[in-house]
PDB file of C-alpha atoms and ligand atoms in Angstrom:
ATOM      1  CA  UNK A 267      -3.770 -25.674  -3.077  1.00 76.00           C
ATOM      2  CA  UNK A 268      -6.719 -23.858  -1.013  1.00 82.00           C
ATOM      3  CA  UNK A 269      -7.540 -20.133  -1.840  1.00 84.00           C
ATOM      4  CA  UNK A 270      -5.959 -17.782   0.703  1.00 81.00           C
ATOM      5  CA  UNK A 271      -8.785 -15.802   0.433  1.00 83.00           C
ATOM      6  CA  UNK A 272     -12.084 -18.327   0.131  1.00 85.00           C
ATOM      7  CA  UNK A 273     -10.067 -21.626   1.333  1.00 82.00           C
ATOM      8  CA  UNK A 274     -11.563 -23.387  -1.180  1.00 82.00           C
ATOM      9  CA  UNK A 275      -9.089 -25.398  -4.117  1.00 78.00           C
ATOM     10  CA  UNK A 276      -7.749 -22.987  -6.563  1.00 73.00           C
ATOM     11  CA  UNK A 277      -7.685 -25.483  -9.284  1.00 64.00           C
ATOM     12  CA  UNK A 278     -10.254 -28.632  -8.764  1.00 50.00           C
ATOM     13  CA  UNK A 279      -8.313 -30.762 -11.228  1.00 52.00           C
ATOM     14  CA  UNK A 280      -4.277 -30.744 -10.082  1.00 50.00           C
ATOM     15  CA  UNK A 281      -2.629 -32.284 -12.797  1.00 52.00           C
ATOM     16  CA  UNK A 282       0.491 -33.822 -12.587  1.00 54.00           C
ATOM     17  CA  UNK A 283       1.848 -31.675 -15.568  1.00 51.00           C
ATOM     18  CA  UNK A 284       0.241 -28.410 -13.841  1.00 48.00           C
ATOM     19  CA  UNK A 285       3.043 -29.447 -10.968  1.00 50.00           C
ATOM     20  CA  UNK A 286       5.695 -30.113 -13.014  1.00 51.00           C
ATOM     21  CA  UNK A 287       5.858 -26.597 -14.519  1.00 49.00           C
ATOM     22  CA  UNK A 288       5.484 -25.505 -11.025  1.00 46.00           C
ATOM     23  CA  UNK A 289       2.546 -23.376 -11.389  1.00 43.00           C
ATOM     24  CA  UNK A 290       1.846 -23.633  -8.147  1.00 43.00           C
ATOM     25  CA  UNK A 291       3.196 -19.829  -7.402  1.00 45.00           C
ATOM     26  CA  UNK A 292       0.190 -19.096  -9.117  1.00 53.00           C
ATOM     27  CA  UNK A 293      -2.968 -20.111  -8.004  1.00 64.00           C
ATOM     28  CA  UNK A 294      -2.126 -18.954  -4.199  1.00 77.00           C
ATOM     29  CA  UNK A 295      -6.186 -17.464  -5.143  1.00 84.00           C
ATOM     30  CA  UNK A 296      -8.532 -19.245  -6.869  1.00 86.00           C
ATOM     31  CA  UNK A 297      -9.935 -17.733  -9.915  1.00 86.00           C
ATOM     32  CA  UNK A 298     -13.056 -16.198  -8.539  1.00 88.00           C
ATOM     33  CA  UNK A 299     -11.184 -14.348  -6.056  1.00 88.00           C
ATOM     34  CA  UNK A 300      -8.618 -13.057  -8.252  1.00 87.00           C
ATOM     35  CA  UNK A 301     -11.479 -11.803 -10.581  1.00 90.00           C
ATOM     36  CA  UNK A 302     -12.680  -9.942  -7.799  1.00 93.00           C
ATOM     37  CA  UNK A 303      -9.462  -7.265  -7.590  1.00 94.00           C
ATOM     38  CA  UNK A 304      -9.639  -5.134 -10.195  1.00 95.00           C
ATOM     39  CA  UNK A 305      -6.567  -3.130 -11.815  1.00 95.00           C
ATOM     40  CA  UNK A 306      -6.634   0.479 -12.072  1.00 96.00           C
ATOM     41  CA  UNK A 307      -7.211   0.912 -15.760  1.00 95.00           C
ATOM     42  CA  UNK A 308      -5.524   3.005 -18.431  1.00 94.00           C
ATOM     43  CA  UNK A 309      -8.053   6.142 -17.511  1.00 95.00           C
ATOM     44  CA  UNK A 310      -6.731   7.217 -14.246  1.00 97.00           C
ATOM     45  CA  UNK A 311      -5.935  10.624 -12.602  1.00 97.00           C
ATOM     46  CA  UNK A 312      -2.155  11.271 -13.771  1.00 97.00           C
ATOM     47  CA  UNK A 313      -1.501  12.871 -10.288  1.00 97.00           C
ATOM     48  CA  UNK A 314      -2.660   9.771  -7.915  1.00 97.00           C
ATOM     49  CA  UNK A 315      -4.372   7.474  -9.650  1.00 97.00           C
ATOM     50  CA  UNK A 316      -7.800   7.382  -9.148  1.00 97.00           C
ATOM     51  CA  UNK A 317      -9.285   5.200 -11.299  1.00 96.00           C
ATOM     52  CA  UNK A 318     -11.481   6.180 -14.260  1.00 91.00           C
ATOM     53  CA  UNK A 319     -10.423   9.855 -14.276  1.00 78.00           C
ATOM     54  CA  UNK A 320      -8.457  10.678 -16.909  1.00 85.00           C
ATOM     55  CA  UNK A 321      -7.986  13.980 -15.725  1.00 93.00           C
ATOM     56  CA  UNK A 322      -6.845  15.567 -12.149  1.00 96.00           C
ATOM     57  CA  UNK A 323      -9.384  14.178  -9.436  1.00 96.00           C
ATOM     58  CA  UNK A 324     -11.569  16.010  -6.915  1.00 95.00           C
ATOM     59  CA  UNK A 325      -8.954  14.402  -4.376  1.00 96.00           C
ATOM     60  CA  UNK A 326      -5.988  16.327  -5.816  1.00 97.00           C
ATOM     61  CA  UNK A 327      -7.474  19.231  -6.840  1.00 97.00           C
ATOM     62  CA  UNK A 328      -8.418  20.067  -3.261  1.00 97.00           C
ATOM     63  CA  UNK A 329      -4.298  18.997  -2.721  1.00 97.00           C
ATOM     64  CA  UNK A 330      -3.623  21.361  -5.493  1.00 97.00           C
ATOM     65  CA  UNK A 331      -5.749  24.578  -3.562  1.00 97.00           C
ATOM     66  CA  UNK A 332      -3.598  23.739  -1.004  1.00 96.00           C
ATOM     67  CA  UNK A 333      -0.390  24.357  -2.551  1.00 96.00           C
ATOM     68  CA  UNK A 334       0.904  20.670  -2.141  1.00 97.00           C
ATOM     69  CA  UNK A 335       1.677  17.814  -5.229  1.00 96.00           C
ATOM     70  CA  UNK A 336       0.788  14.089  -5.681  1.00 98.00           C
ATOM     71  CA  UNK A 337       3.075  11.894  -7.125  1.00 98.00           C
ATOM     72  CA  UNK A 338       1.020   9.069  -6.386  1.00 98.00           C
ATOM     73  CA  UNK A 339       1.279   5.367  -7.902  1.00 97.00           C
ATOM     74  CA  UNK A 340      -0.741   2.534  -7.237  1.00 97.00           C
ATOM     75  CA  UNK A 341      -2.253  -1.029  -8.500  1.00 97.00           C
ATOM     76  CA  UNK A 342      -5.571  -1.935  -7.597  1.00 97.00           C
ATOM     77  CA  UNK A 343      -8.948  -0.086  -7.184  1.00 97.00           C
ATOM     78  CA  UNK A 344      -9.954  -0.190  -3.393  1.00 96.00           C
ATOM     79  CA  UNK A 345     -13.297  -2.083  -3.989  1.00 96.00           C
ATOM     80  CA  UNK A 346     -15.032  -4.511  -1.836  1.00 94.00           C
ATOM     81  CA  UNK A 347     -12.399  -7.221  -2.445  1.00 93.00           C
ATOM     82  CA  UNK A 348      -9.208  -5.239  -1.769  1.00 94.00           C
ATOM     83  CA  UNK A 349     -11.376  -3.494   1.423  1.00 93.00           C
ATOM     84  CA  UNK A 350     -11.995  -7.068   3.207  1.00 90.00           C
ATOM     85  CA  UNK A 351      -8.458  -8.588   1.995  1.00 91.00           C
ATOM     86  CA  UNK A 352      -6.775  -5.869   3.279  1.00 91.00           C
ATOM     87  CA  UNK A 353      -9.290  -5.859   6.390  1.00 88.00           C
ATOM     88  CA  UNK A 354      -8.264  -9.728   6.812  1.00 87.00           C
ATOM     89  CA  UNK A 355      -4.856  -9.557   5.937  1.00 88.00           C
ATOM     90  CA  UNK A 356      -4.317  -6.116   8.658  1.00 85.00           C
ATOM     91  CA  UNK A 357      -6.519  -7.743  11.520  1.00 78.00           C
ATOM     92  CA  UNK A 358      -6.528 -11.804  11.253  1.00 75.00           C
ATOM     93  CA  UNK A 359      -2.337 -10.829  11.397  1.00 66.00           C
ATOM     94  CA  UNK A 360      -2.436 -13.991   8.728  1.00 72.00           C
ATOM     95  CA  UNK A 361       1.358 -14.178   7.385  1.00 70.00           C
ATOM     96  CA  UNK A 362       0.409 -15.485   4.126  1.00 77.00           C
ATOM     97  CA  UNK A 363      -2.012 -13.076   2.889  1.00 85.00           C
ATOM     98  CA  UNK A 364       1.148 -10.618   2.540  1.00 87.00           C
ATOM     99  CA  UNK A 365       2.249 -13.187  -0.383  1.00 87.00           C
ATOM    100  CA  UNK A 366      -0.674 -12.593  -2.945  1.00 88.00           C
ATOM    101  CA  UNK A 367       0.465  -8.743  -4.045  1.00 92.00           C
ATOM    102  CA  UNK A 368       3.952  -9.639  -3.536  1.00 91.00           C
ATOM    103  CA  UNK A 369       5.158 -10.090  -7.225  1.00 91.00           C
ATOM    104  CA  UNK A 370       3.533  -7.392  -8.639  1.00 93.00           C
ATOM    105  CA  UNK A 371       4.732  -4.686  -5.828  1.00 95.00           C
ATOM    106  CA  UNK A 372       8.089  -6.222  -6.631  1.00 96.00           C
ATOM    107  CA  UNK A 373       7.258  -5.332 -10.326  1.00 95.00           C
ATOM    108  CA  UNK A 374       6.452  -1.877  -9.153  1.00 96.00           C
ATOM    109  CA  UNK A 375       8.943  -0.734  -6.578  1.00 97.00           C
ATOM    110  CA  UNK A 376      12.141  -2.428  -7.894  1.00 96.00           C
ATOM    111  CA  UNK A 377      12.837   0.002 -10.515  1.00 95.00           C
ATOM    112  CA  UNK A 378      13.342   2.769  -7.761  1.00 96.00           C
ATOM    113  CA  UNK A 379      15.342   0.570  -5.230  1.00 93.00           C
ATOM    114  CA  UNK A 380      18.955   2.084  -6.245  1.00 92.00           C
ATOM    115  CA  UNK A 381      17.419   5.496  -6.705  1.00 96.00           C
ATOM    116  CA  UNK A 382      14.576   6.030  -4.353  1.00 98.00           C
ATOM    117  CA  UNK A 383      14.762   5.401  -0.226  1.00 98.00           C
ATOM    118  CA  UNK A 384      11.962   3.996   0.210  1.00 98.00           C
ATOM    119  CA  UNK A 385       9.822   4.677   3.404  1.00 98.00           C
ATOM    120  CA  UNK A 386       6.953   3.007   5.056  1.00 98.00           C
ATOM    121  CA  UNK A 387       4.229   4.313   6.570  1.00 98.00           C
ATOM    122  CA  UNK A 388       4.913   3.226  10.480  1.00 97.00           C
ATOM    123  CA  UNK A 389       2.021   1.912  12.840  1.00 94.00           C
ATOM    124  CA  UNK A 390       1.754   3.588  15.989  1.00 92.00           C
ATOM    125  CA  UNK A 391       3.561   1.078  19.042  1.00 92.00           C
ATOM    126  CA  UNK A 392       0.428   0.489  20.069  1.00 91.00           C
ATOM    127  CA  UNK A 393      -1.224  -0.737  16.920  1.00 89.00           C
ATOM    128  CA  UNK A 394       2.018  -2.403  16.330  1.00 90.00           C
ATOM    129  CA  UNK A 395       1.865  -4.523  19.688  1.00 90.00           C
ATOM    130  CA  UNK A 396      -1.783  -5.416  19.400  1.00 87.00           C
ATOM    131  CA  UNK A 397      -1.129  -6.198  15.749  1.00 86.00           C
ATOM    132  CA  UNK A 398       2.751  -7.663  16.225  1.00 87.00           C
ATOM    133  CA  UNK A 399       3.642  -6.630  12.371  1.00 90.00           C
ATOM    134  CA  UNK A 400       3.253  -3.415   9.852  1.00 93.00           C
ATOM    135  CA  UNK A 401       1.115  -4.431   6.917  1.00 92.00           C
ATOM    136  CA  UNK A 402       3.167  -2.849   4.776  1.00 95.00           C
ATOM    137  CA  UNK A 403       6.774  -3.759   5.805  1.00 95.00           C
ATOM    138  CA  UNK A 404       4.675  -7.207   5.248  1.00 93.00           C
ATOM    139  CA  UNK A 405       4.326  -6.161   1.727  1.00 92.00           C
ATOM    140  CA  UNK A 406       7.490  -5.194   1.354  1.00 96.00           C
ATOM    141  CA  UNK A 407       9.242  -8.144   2.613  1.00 94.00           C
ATOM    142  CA  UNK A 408       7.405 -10.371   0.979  1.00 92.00           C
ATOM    143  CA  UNK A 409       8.306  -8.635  -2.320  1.00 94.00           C
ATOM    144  CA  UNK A 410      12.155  -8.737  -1.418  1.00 96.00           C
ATOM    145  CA  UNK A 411      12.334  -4.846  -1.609  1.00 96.00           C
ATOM    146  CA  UNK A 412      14.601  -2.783   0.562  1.00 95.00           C
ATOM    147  CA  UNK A 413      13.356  -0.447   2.638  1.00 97.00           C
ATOM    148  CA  UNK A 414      14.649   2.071   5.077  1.00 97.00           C
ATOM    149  CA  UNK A 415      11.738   1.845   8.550  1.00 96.00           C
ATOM    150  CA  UNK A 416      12.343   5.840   9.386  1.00 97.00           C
ATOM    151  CA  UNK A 417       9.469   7.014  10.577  1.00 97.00           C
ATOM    152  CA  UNK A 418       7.762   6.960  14.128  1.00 96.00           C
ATOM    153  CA  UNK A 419       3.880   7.665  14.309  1.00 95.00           C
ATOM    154  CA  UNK A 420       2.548   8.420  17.623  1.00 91.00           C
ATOM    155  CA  UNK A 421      -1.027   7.673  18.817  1.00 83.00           C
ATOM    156  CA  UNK A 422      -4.152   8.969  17.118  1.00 73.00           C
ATOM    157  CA  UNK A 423      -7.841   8.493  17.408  1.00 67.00           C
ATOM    158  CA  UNK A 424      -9.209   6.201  14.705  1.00 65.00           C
ATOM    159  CA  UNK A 425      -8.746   7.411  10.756  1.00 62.00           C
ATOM    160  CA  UNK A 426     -12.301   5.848  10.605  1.00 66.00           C
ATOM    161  CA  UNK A 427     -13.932   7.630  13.382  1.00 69.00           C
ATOM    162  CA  UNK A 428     -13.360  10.893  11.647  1.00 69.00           C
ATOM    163  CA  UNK A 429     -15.383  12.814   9.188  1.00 73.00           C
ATOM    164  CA  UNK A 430     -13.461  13.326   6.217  1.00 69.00           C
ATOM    165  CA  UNK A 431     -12.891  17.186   7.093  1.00 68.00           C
ATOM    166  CA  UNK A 432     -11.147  16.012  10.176  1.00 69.00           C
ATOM    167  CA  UNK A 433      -9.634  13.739   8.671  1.00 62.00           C
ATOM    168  CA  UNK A 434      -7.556  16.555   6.339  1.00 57.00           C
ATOM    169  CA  UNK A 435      -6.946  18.387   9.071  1.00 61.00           C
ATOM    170  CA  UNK A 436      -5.523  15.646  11.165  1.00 65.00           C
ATOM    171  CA  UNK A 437      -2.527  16.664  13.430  1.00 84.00           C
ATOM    172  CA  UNK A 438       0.872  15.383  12.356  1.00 92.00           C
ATOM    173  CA  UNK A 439       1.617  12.016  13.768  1.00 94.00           C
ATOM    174  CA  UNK A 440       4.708  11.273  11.652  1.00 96.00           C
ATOM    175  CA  UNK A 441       7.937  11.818  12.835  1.00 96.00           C
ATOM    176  CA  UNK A 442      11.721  11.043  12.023  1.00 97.00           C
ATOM    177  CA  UNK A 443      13.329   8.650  13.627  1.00 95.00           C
ATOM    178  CA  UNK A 444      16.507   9.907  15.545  1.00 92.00           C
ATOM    179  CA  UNK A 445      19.816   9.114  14.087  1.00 88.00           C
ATOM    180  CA  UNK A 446      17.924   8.017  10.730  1.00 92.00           C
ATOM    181  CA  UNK A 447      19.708   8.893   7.440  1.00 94.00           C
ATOM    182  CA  UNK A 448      17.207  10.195   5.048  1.00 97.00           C
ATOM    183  CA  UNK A 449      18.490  10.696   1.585  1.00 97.00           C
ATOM    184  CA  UNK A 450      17.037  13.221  -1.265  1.00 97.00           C
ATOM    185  CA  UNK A 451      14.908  11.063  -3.436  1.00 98.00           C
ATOM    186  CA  UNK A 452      12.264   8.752  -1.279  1.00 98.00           C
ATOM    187  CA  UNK A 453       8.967   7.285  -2.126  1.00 98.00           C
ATOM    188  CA  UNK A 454       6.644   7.066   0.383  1.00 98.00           C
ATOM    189  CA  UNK A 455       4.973   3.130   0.407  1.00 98.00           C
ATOM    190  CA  UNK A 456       1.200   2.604   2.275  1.00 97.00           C
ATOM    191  CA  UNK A 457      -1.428   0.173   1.376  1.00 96.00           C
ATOM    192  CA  UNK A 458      -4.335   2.179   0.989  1.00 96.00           C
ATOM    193  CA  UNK A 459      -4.366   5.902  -0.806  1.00 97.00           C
ATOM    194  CA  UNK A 460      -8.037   7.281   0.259  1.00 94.00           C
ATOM    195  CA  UNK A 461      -8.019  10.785   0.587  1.00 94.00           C
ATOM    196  CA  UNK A 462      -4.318  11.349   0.364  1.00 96.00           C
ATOM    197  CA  UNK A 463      -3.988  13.134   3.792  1.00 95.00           C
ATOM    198  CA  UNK A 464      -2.086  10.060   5.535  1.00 96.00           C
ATOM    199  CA  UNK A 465       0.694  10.555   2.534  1.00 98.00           C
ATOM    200  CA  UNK A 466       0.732  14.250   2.957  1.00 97.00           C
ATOM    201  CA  UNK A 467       1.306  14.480   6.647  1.00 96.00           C
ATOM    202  CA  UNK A 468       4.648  12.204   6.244  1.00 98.00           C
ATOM    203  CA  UNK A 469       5.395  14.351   3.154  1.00 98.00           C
ATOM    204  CA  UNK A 470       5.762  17.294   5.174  1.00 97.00           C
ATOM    205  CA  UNK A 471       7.677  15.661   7.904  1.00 97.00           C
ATOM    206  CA  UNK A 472      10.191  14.440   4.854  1.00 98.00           C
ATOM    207  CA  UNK A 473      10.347  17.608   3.439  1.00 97.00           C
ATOM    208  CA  UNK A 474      10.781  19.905   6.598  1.00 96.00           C
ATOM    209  CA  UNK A 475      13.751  17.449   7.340  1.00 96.00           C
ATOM    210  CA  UNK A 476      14.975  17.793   3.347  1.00 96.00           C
ATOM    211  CA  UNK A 477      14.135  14.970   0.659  1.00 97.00           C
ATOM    212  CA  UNK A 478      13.658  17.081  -2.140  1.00 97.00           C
ATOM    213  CA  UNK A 479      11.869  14.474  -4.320  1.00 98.00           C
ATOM    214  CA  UNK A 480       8.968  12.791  -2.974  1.00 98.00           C
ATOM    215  CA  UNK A 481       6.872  10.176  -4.422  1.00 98.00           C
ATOM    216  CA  UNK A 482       4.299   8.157  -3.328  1.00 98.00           C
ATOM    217  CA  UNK A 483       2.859   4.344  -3.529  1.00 98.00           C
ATOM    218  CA  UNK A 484       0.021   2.347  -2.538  1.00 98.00           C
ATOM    219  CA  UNK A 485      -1.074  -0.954  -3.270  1.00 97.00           C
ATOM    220  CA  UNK A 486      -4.819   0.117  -3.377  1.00 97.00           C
ATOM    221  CA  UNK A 487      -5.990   3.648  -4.431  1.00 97.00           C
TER     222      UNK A 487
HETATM  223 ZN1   ZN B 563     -10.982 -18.069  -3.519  1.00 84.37          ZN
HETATM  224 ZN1   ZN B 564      -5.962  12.457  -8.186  1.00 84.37          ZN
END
């Protein structure tokens, strides 16, 4: 099989036994890319997981001043590898990049299927049309998780044009969609947790319209 990632062979000796005990399901990286991801370890900040903090990060803390929470939960460290996957994955639109995470989010998110809605982070209609899917509805469906598509986000300028001060003081572009049910317990899904502002803007909106838990996930933090 050829490495989603490198497109070279993930295995250079295919044995017949190797495809008998279908391990194919594995190796959709070879193993120098898969090296390359790297888990969030044991020492992590309990409130979003920053890695290597074992207590509350300069990320929260500021959350914290603020009078908001973080319930935050997520898998990999956002290093160089998960940056250009997810770069790849969001702007090459390739379909089977969504695959590689898919197991493990499954892992992850089915535990809170029957007692957590959980909500995507929406693309505005224009990223959506220029990028025809959601990255993370991708994730999500290629895990096999429900998911209830709720919210709306309207046009913004560029997360990555901003300074990061601008960037926590970013207008709301969330919204609820109309007629959608929202129930009391949701977790919030995105696939990258920087600074936390993106989840705290659609917290709000939740809140304001009356979820009364509200968790959060990301597939890199
Ligand atoms: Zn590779
Ligand atoms: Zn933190």
């Amino acid at each position: 099989m050829t490495c989603l990632i490198c497109r070279n062979n993930t295995s250079s000796k295919r044995s017949f036994t190797k495809l008998l005990l279908l391990k194919e399901s594995n190796s959709k990286l070879c193993q120098n890319c898969r090296n390359e991801f790297m888990k969030i370890e044991e020492a992590h900040c309990p409130n979003c997981y920053k890695n290597g903090a074992a207590t509350t990060c300069a990320d929260c803390q500021l959350w914290f001043q603020k009078g908001k929470t973080v319930h935050h939960q997520a898998l990999y460290q956002y290093n160089e590898a998960m940056k250009s996957y997810i770069k790849t994955y969001k702007f090459s639109g390739d379909y089977l990049l969504r695959e590689i995470f898919a197991s493990e989010i499954k892992r992850v998110l089915r535990p809170f299927e029957r007692s957590h809605q959980l909500i995507p982070i929406p693309l505005s209609q224009k990223n959506f049309e220029t990028r025809g899917f959601n990255q993370v509805t991708g994730f999500l469906d290629a895990a096999g998780i429900k998911y209830s598509d709720i919210l709306d986000k309207k046009e913004t300028e560029k997360q990555s044009s901003k300074t990061r001060k601008e960037r926590l003081k970013a207008a709301q572009p969330f919204s609820i969609k109309e007629s959608a049910a929202l129930e009391k317990k949701v977790i919030i899904i995105d696939d990258i947790y920087t600074t936390g502002a993106t989840i705290q803007l659609a917290t709000e909106i939740l809140e304001n319209a009356g979820a009364q838990e509200i968790l959060s996930f990301s597939l890199a933090r």
